[in-house]
Structures are given as C-alpha cells and as structure tokens.
Short mmCIF file of C-alpha atoms in Angstrom, two decimals:
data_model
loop_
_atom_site.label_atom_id
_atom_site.label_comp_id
_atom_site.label_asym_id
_atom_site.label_seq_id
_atom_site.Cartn_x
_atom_site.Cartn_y
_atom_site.Cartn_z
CA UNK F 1 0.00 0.00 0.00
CA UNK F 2 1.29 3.44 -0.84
CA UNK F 3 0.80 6.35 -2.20
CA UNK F 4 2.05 9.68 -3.98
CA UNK F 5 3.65 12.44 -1.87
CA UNK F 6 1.24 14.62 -2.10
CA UNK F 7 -1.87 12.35 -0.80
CA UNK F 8 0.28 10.95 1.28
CA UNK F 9 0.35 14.56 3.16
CA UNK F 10 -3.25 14.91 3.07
CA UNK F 11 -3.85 11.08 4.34
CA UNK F 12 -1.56 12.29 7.71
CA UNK F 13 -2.69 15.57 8.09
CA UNK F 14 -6.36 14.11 7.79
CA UNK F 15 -5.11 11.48 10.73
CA UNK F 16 -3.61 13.71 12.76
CA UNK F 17 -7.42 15.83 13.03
CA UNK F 18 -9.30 12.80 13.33
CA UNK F 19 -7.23 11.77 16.34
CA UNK F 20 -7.70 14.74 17.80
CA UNK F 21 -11.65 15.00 16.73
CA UNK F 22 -12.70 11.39 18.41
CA UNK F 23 -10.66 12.19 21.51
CA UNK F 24 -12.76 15.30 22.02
CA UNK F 25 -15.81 13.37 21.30
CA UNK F 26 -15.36 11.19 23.91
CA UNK F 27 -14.21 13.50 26.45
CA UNK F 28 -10.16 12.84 26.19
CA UNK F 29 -7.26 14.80 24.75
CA UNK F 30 -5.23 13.56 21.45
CA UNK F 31 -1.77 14.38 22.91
CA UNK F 32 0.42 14.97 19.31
CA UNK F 33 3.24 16.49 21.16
CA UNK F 34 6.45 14.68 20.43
CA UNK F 35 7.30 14.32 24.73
CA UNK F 36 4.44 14.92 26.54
CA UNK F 37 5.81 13.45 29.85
CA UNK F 38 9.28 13.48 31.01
CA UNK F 39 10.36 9.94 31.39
CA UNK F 40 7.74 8.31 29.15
CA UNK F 41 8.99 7.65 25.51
CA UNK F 42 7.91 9.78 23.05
CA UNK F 43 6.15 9.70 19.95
CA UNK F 44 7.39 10.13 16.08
CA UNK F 45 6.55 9.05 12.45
CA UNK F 46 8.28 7.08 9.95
CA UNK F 47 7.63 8.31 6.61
CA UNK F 48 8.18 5.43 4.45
CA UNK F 49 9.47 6.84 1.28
CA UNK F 50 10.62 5.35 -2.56
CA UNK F 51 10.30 6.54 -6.17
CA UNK F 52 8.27 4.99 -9.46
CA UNK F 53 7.95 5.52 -12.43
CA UNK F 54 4.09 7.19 -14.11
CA UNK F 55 3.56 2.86 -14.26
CA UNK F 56 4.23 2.26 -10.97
CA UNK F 57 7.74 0.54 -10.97
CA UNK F 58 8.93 0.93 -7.68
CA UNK F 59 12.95 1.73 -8.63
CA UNK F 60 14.20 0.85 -5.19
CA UNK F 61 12.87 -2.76 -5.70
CA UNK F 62 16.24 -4.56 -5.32
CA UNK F 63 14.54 -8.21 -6.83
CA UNK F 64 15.94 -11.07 -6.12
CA UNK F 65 19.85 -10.40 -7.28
CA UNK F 66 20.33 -7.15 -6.46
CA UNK F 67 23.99 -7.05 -7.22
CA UNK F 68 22.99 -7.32 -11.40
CA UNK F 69 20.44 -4.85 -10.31
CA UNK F 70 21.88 -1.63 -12.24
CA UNK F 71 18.57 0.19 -11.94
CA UNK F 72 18.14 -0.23 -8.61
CA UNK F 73 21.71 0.19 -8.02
CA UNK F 74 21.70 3.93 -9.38
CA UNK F 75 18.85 5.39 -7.73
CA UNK F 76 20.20 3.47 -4.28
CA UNK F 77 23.49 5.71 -5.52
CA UNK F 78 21.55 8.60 -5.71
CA UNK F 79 19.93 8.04 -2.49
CA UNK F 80 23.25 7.92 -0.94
CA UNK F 81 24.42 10.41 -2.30
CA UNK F 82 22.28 12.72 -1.42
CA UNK F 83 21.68 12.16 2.08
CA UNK F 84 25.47 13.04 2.75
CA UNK F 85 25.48 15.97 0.70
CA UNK F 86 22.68 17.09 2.26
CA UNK F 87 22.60 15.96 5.83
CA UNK F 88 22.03 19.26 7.62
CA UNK F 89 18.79 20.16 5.31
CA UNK F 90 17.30 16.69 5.86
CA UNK F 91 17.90 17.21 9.66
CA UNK F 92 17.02 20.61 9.56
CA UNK F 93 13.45 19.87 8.37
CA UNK F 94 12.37 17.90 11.79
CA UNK F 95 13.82 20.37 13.76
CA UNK F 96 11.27 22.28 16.27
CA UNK F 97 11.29 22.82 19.68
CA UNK F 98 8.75 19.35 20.50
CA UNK F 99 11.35 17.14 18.66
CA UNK F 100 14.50 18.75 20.19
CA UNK F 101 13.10 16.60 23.30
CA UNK F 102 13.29 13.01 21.31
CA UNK F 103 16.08 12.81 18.75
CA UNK F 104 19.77 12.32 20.11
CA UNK F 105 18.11 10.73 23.19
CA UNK F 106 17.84 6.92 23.56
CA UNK F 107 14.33 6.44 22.09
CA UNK F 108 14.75 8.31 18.96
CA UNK F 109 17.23 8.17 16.18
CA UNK F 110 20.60 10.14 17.00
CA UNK F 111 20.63 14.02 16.11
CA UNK F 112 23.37 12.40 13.64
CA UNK F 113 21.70 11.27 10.19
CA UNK F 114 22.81 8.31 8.36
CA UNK F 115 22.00 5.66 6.24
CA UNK F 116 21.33 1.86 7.21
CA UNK F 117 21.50 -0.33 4.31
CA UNK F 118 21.91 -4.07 6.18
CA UNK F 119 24.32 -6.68 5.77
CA UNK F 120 23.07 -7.34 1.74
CA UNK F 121 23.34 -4.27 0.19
CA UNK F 122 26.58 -3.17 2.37
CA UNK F 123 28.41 -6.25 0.88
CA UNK F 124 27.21 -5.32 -2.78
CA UNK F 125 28.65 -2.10 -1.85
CA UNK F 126 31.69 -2.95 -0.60
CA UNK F 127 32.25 -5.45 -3.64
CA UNK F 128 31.49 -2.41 -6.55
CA UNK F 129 33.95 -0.09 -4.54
CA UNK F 130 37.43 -2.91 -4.49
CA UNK F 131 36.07 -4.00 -7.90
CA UNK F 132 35.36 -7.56 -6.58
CA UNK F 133 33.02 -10.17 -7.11
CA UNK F 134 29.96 -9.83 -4.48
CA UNK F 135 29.36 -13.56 -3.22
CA UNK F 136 25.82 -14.12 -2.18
CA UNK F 137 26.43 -15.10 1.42
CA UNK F 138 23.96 -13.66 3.03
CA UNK F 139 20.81 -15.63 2.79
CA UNK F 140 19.79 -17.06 6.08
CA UNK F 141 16.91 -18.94 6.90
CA UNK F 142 15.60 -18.06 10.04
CA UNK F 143 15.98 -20.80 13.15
CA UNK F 144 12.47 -20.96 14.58
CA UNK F 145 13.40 -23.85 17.05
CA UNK F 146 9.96 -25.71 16.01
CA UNK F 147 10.08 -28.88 13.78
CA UNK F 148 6.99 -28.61 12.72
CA UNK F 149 6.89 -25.15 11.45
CA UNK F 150 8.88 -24.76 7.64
CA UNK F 151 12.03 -22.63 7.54
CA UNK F 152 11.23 -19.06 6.74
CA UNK F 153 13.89 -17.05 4.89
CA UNK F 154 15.11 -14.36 6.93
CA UNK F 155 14.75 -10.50 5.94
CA UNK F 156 18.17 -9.41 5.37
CA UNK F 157 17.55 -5.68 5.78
CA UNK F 158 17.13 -6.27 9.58
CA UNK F 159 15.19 -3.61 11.61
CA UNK F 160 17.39 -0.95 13.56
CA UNK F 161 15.55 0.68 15.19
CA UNK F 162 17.99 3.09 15.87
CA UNK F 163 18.94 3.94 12.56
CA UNK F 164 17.34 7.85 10.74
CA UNK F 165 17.42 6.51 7.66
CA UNK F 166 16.51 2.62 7.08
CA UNK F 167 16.49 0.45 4.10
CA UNK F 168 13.80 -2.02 4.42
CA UNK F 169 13.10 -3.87 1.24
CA UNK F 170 11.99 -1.78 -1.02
CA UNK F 171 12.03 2.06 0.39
CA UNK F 172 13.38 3.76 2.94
CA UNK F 173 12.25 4.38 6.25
CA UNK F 174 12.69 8.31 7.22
CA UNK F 175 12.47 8.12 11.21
CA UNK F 176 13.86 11.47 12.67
CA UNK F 177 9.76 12.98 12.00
CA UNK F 178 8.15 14.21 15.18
CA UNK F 179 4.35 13.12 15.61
CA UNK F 180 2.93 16.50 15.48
CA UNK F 181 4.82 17.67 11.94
CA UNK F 182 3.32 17.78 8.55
CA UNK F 183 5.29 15.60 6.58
CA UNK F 184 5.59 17.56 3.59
CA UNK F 185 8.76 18.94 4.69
CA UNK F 186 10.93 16.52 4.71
CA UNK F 187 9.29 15.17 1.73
CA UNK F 188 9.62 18.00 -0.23
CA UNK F 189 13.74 17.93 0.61
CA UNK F 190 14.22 14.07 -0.01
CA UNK F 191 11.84 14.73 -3.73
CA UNK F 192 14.13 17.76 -4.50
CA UNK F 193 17.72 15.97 -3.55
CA UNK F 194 16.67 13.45 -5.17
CA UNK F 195 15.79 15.46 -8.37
CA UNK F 196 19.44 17.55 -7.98
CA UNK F 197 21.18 14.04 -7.98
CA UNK F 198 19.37 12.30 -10.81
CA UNK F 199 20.14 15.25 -13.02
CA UNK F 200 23.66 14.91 -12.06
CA UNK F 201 24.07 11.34 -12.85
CA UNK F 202 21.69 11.58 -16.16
CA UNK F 203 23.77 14.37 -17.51
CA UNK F 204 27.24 12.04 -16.98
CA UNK F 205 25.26 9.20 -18.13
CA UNK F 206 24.02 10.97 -21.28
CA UNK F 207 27.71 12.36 -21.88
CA UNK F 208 29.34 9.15 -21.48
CA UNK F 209 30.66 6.90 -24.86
CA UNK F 210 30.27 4.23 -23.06
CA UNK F 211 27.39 3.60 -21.19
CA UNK F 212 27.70 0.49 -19.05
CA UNK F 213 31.41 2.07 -18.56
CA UNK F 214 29.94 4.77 -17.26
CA UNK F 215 27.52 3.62 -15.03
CA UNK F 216 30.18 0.84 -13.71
CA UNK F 217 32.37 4.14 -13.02
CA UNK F 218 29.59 6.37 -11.06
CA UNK F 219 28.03 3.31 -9.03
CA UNK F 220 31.89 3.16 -7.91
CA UNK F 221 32.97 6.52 -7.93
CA UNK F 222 29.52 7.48 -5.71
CA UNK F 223 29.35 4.44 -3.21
CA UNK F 224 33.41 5.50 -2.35
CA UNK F 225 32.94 9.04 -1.90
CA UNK F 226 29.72 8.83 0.25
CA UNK F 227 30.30 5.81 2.27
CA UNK F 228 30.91 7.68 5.04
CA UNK F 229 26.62 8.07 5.67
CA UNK F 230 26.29 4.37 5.82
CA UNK F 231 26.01 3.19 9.27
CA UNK F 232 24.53 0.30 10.41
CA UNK F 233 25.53 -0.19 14.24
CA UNK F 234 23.70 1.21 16.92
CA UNK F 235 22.84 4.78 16.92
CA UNK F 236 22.39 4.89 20.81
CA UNK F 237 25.82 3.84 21.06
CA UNK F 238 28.04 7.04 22.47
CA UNK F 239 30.87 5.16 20.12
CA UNK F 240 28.77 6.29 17.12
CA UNK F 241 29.11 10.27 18.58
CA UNK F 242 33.03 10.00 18.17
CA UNK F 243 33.06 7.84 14.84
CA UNK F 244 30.37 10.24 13.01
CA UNK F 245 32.75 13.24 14.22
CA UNK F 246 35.86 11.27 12.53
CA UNK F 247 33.96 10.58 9.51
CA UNK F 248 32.86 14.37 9.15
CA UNK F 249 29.24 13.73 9.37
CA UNK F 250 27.11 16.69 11.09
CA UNK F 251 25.69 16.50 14.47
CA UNK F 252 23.23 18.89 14.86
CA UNK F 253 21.69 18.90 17.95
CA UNK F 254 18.97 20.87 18.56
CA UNK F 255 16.51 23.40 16.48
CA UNK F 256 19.12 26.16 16.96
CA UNK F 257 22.12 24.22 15.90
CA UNK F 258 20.26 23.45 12.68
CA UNK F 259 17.89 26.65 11.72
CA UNK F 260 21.27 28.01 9.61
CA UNK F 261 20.98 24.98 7.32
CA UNK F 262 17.96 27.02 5.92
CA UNK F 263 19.82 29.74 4.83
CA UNK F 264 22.93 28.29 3.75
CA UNK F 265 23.94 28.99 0.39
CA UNK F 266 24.14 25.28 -0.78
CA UNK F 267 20.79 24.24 0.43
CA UNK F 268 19.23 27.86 -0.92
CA UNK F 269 20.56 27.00 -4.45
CA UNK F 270 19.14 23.28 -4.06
CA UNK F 271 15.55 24.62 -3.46
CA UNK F 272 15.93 27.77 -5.86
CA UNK F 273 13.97 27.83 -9.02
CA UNK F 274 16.12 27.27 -12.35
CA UNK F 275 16.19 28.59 -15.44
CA UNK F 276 14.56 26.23 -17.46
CA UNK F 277 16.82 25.03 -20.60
CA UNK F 278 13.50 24.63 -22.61
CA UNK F 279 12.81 28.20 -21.96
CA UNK F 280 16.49 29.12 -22.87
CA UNK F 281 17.68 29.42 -19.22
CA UNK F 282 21.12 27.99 -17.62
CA UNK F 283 19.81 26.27 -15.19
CA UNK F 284 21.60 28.60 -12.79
CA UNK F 285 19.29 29.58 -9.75
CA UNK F 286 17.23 32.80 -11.02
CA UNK D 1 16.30 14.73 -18.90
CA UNK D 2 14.59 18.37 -18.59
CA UNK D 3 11.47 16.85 -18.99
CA UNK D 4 11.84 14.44 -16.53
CA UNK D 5 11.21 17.02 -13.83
CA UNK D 6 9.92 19.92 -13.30
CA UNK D 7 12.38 23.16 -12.67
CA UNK D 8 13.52 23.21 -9.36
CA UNK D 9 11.47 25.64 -8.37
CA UNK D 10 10.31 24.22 -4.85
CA UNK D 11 11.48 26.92 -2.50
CA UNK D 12 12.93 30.61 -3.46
CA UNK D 13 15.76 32.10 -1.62
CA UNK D 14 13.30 34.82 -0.13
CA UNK D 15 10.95 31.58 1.47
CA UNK D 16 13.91 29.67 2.61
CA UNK D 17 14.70 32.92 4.22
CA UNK D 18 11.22 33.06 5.47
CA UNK D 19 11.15 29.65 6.84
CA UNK D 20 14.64 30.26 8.76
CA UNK D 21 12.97 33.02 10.81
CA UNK D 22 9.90 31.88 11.13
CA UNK D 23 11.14 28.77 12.34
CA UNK D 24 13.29 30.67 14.99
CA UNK D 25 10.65 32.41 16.00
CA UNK D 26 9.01 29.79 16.46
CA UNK D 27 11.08 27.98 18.78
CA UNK D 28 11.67 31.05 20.90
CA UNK D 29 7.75 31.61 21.85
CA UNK D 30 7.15 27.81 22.07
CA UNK D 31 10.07 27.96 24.53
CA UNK D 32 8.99 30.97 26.46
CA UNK D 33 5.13 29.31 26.56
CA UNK D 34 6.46 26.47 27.90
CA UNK D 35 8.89 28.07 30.24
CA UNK D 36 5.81 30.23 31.60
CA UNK D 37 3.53 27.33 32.20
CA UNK D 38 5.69 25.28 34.11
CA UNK D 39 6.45 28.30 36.43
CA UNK D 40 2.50 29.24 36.92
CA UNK D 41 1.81 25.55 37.41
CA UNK D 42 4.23 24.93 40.07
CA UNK D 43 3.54 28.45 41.49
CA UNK D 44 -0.34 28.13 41.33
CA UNK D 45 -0.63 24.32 41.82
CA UNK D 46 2.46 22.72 43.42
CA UNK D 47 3.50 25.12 46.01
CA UNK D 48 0.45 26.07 47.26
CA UNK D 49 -1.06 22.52 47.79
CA UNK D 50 2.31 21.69 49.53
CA UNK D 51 2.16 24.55 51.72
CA UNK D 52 -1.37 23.26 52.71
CA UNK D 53 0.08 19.48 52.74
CA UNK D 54 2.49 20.49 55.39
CA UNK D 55 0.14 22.99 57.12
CA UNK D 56 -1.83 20.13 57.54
CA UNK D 57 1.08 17.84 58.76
CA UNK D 58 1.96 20.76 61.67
CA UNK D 59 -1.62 20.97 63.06
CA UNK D 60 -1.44 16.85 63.60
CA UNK D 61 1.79 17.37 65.21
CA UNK D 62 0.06 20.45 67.39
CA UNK D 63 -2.79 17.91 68.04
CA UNK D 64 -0.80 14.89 68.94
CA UNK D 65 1.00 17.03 71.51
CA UNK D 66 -2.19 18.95 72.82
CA UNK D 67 -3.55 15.40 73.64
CA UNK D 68 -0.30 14.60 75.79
CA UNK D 69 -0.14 11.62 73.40
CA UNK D 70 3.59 10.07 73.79
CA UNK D 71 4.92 10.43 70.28
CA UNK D 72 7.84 11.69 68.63
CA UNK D 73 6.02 12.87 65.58
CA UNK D 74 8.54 11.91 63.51
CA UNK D 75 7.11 10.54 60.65
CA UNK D 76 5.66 14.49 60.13
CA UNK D 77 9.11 16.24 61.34
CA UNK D 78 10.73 14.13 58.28
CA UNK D 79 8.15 14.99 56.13
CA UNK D 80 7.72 18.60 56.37
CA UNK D 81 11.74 18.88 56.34
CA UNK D 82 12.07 16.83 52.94
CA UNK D 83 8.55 18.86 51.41
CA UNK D 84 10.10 21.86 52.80
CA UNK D 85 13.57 21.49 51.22
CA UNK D 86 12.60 20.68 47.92
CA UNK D 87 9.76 23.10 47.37
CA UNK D 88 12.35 25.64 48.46
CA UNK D 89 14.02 24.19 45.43
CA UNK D 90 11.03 24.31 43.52
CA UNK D 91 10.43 28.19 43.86
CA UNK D 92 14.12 29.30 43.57
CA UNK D 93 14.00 27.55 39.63
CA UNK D 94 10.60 29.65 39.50
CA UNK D 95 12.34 32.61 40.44
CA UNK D 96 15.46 32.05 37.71
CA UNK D 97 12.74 31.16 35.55
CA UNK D 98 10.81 34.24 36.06
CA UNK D 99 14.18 36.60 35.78
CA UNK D 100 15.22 34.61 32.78
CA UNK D 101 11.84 35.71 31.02
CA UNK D 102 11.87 38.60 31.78
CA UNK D 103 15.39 39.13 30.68
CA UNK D 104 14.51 37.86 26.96
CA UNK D 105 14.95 38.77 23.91
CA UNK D 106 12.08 39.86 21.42
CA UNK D 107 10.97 36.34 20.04
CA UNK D 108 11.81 37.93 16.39
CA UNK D 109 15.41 38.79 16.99
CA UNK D 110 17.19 36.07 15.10
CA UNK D 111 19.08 33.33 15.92
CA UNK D 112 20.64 35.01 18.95
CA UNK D 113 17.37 35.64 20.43
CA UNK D 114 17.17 31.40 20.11
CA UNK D 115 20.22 30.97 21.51
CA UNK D 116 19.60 32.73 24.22
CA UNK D 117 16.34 30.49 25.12
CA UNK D 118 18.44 27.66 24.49
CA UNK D 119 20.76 28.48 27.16
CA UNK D 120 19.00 30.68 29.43
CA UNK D 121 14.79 29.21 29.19
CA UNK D 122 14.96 25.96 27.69
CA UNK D 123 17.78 24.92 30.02
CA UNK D 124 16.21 26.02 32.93
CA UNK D 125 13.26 24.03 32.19
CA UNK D 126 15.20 20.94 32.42
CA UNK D 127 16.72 22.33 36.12
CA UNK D 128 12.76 22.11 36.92
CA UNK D 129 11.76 19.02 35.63
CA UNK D 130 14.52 17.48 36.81
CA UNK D 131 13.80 19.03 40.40
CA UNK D 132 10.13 17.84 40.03
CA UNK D 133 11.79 14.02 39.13
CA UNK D 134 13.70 14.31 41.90
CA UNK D 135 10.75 15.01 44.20
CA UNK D 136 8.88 12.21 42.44
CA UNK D 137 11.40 9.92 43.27
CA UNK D 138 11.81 10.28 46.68
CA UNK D 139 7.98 10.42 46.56
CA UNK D 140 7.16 7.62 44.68
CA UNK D 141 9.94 5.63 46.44
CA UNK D 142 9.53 6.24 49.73
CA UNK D 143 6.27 7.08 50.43
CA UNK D 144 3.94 5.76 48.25
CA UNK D 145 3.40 2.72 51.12
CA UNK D 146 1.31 6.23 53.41
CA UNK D 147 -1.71 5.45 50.24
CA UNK D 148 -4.09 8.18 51.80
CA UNK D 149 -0.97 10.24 50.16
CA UNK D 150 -1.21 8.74 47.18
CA UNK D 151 -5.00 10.79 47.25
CA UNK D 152 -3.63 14.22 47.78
CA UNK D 153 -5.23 16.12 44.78
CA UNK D 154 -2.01 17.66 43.51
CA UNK D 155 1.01 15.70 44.59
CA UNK D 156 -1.22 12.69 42.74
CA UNK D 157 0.12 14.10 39.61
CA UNK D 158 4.01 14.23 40.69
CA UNK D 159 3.75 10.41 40.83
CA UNK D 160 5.20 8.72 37.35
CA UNK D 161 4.85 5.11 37.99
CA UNK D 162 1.49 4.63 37.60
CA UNK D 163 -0.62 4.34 35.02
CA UNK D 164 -3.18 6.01 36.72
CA UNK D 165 -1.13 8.96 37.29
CA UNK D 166 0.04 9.63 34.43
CA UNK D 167 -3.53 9.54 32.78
CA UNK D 168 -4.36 12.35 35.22
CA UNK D 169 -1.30 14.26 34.83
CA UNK D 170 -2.33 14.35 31.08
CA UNK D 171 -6.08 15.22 32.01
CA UNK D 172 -4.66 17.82 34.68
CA UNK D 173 -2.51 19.85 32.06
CA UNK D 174 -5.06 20.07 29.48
CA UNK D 175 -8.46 20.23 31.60
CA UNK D 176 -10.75 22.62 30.00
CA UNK D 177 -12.18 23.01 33.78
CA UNK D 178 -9.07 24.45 34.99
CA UNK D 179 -6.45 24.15 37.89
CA UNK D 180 -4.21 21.57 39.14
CA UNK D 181 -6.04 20.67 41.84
CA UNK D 182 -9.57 20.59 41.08
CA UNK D 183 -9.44 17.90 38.51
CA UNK D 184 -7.55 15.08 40.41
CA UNK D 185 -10.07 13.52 42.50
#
C-alpha cells in the first residue's frame, strides 16, 4: 500500500485531526506532542518513502539479485548520495522545539543522520567499490526452534531501530519525523535531492561513450565518496558520537544548531527555481 | 532529462529565508510558553497545595501534643523537612525562571534571540523538571506505602509510575475546567 507524496500529506494531516476530533468526542485529549511526559517515551513518524515511475515501478525494488540490479543500483546511488550531501537540510526539516526533546536521546534516532542499508546491500557495496566479485552469502533462513513449522527465509535488511534513515526492502524508512509535523517537509527535501542528484548522474550518463562504462564508473565513484553516511551499528551507542565526528558527518543537535541549514547557500541553491533550458535558461538559480 | 522534472522551483531564496525566521521564531515563543507554564503551574498548583500538605502535617503534630499523646512525631518532622527542602528548590528555579523571562529577547530577533532560550529558558526548564523528578522519586519511592498520600489532589500528579497517574497528569494539564487541583479527585 502506498501512495504519492502529495496524498500521502493529506492522508496524515487528515489522521492527525481525526485523532484529535474522536478524543474530544469522547471526552479525552489527542496528545500529538512529540514528549508529553518526562520519562515516558515519546512519539514520532516514519515516513516510508521510494520513487516509481508514471507505471508504478517501484525503482528501489532490489529483486531477487540485487547485485545485477543496475537500476536499482543507481537510484540506491543517488539516495546515498544525497543524504550526505545534504545531511544538515534533511535534519534541519524535523527540527522544532517538540522534537528537540526526542532525537539524540535513547528512544529516537541520533541528532546524527545516516544511512542503514543491512548486511546485503553493504556487501554489494563494498564489492562495486574494491572492484570484486559480491558472493551471495547472506541468505539465512531463520531458526524458529519448532520442527513442525517450515524454515522461513530471513529478511536481510534487519530492523534498527535506531537507525534515521533505514532500508527495508523496497524504500526507505525516514524516522527522525516528530508526531505532530506535517510531513511535507521533509518530503519535499528528499523529492528535491533526489531530483538535484538524478540530473547529475543523467547528464554524466548521457555524456558518457560508453554507457555500461559509465555507469560501472559512477556506481563506484559514488558508493566511495559517500560511504561515510552508511552506518549500520547502533545509533544509541556514544561510540557512534566520536566515529560520526571522525567521519565528518554533522551533528546537529537541537533546532538552533540546525535553523542556519535554511539559509545556507548550498541548500538555498538546491531549493531555488532554475532557469529552465527549454525556456532558454542555464539552469543557474534565477 | 529536462522533462523528466519539473524546474527546481520548490522553494525561493526569499521563502527559505522566510522559513529560517519563522522557524526561529518559532522555537523562541514555544520555549517561552512552555517556560511560563511550568512556572504558573508549580507556582499556582504545586507550592500552594504543599504549603497546605504540610500545614496540615503541623496541626497533627500540634494535636498529637495537645492530647499529651507520647509520640515523637517523627514521621511528620521528616516529612515537612524533605517537602520543605525541595519546594524551596522548587520556587528558587521559578524565580530564575521568572528573571530569565523577563530578561529575553524579542521572540523575532534572530538566531541570537534562540540561543539565548536555548541556554537561558529551555535549560532552565530541564533544572525544573529534573527538580520535580527528583521530588517524584523520593515520593514515589519512599512514600507511596502512606496510600491516603497517594489521594492528595495535587502531589497525585508528581507520581510517574502509575498508570493512573500519568492519565491524570495528562487530564490535569489540558483540563478545560481548569487548575491543578480541582481535577484530580
């Protein structure tokens, strides 16, 4: 079950009033606040998030072999690659004062943002960037301890809990959201990274003699230069606080830490209407 | 490729702009709101139902010793000193509080005016929840075997650990009938 972006909005938005319309009714109060109560967890949203095409492929469907996967492989590239680049504006847009009270403590993902892909796709990884075979090794059938009961293969994108940014299956799982936000937001900055980093790749791609060559080269050249968001540990861990630091990744801790994301000159020129080439624009920010 | 998508004309420099501020400002009133209601609950709620609690707990001891009874009256000696300590607690963080609002920054004044309810308002509020957790601990820890405690219509609420409380805590803060104390029993 899914649906577009912009429904998708609506859908929670709509939720979010219900909730609060049938509490009234019956004489209780629809708390939406992200910490309501010191010492009880909190609450949050996942917004579960993937592209298609206008027929409704899903392009982060890995199938069955996703190492000979080369569609799946680029927009999982271009995924990655954008989330590094632009950490601080995907941060930024769950910031408010409610949610400075859940992220970075242990019930919430860290204040750090970073990608988990599980043990699968981080070997397929690791075997495009040395330029080595990837050995399918990671298949597991899950032990149930019951005879009677068949095996059941086991899902190999695990579920971190921990993690702000989870692969699982076929989208990813955006957890920093705070229960009371409109989702657009973040929305809005995953649809436009993504848009900035397709364009990139199609206008190498399109450039390129070779096109296999090509793509062989950016998958590569992309999963080594942003590898540094992939994390798949545990985000609680204080460990994590001093290995994002070493590998440059931004920890922005509260609303004030990451309010100048907004206006920074990189994330203003991501958002900024272009010149359209049709319409004999640069596609320089107007 | 062009076709693929449409300009990138999500968010103009002016609105991202627009959405920095507003954001700011944002945090700093949501802060200062906050900040406020803590204060006027424990000034309007707390304090005053302990100052009746231990008013209460000084006419049993006057009582006790009006009816020659042999007692040490310890059990309300304790008490009072413990309630009396950490309310005293309670209404210095009011006070900061209080100084710290008044003290503030227009909530439109940038990122320094968030920085400074960061440090000086938001801050603060965790010094009084953490006070308050540290009263419901040594209330909820020790005492919670006295139950006809456990029915006091305001310390009720500073009890975590049970599901009961914590319902009314919820119902307390957000009562359309009013105060603190009217809406726990």
């Amino acid at each position: 079950m899914y649906s577009d972006a912009n429904s998708a909005c609506d859908h929670n938005q709509l939720t979010m009033e219900f909730l609060k319309k049938v509490a009234d009714r019956h004489n209780l109060v629809c708390l939406l606040h992200e910490k309501p109560f010191a010492g009880v967890n909190g609450s949050g949203k996942h917004d579960n998030w993937s592209l298609a095409t206008d027929t409704g492929e899903n392009l982060l469907k890995p199938g069955k072999t996703p190492s000979q996967n080369a569609q799946f492989l680029l927009f999982l590239a271009a995924f990655i690659k954008g989330v590094d680049e632009y950490q601080d504006i995907l941060r930024c847009c769950v910031s408010y004062p409610g949610n400075d009270l859940r992220l970075g403590g242990n019930e919430a993902p860290p204040a750090i943002v970073s990608i988990f892909l599980g043990d699968e796709l981080t070997a397929i990884l690791r075997s495009i960037i040395d330029g080595t075979a990837y050995v399918d090794i990671t298949k597991k059938k899950l032990e149930i301890g019951v005879d009677t009961l068949p095996e059941l293969p086991q899902d190999t994108t695990d579920r971190n809990r921990t993690s702000p940014l989870a692969f699982t299956g076929n989208k990813f799982e955006f957890r920093m959201l705070g229960s009371s936000q409109s989702i657009s937001g973040p929305n809005i900055a995953l649809n436009t990274i993504m848009a900035d980093e397709l364009k990139q790749f199609a206008d190498r791609l399109e450039k390129a003699e070779s096109f296999h060559q090509a793509l062989q080269e950016l998958l590569r050249d992309t999963f080594r230069d942003h590898q540094r968001i992939i994390f798949d540990g545990n985000g609680y861990d204080d460990d994590w606080v001093q290995e994002a630091k070493r590998r440059g990744l931004s920890n922005l801790r509260d609303t004030v830490d990451c309010m100048p994301a907004y206006i920074d000159e990189k994330n203003v020129a991501l958002f900024s209407p272009l010149r359209h080439p049709d319409a004999g624009g640069d596609a320089r920010p107007v | 490729m062009w076709r693929c998508f449409p300009r990138f004309g999500i968010l103009t420099p002016e609105e991202m702009h627009a959405r920095y501020e507003i954001h700011l400002e944002n945090y700093c009133k949501v802060t200062a709101i906050e900040a406020a209601t803590l204060r006027d609950m424990t000034l309007r709620g707390i304090l005053p139902a302990v100052t009746r609690y231990t008013g209460d707990l000084a006419k049993g001891v006057v009582r006790k010793r009006q009816a020659e009874m042999a007692t040490s009256c310890r059990v309300e000696s304790y008490l009072v000193a413990q309630l009396d300590a950490l309310s005293g607690d309670l209404l210095d963080a009011c006070q900061a509080m209080s100084r710290a609002l008044e003290a503030a920054p227009a909530a439109d004044a940038g990122i320094d005016a968030a920085r400074y309810y960061r440090d000086q308002v938001a801050s603060r509020l965790e010094e009084m929840r953490a006070s308050s957790t540290a009263w419901s601990r040594w209330w909820g820890g020790r005492l919670l075997a006295l139950s006809h405690l456990c029915r006091h219509p305001v310390l009720r609420v500073m009890i975590p650990d049970t599901k009961e409380s914590v319902f009314r805590t919820e119902h307390t803060l957000f009562s359309s009938t009013g105060g603190v104390s009217q809406t726990a029993e």
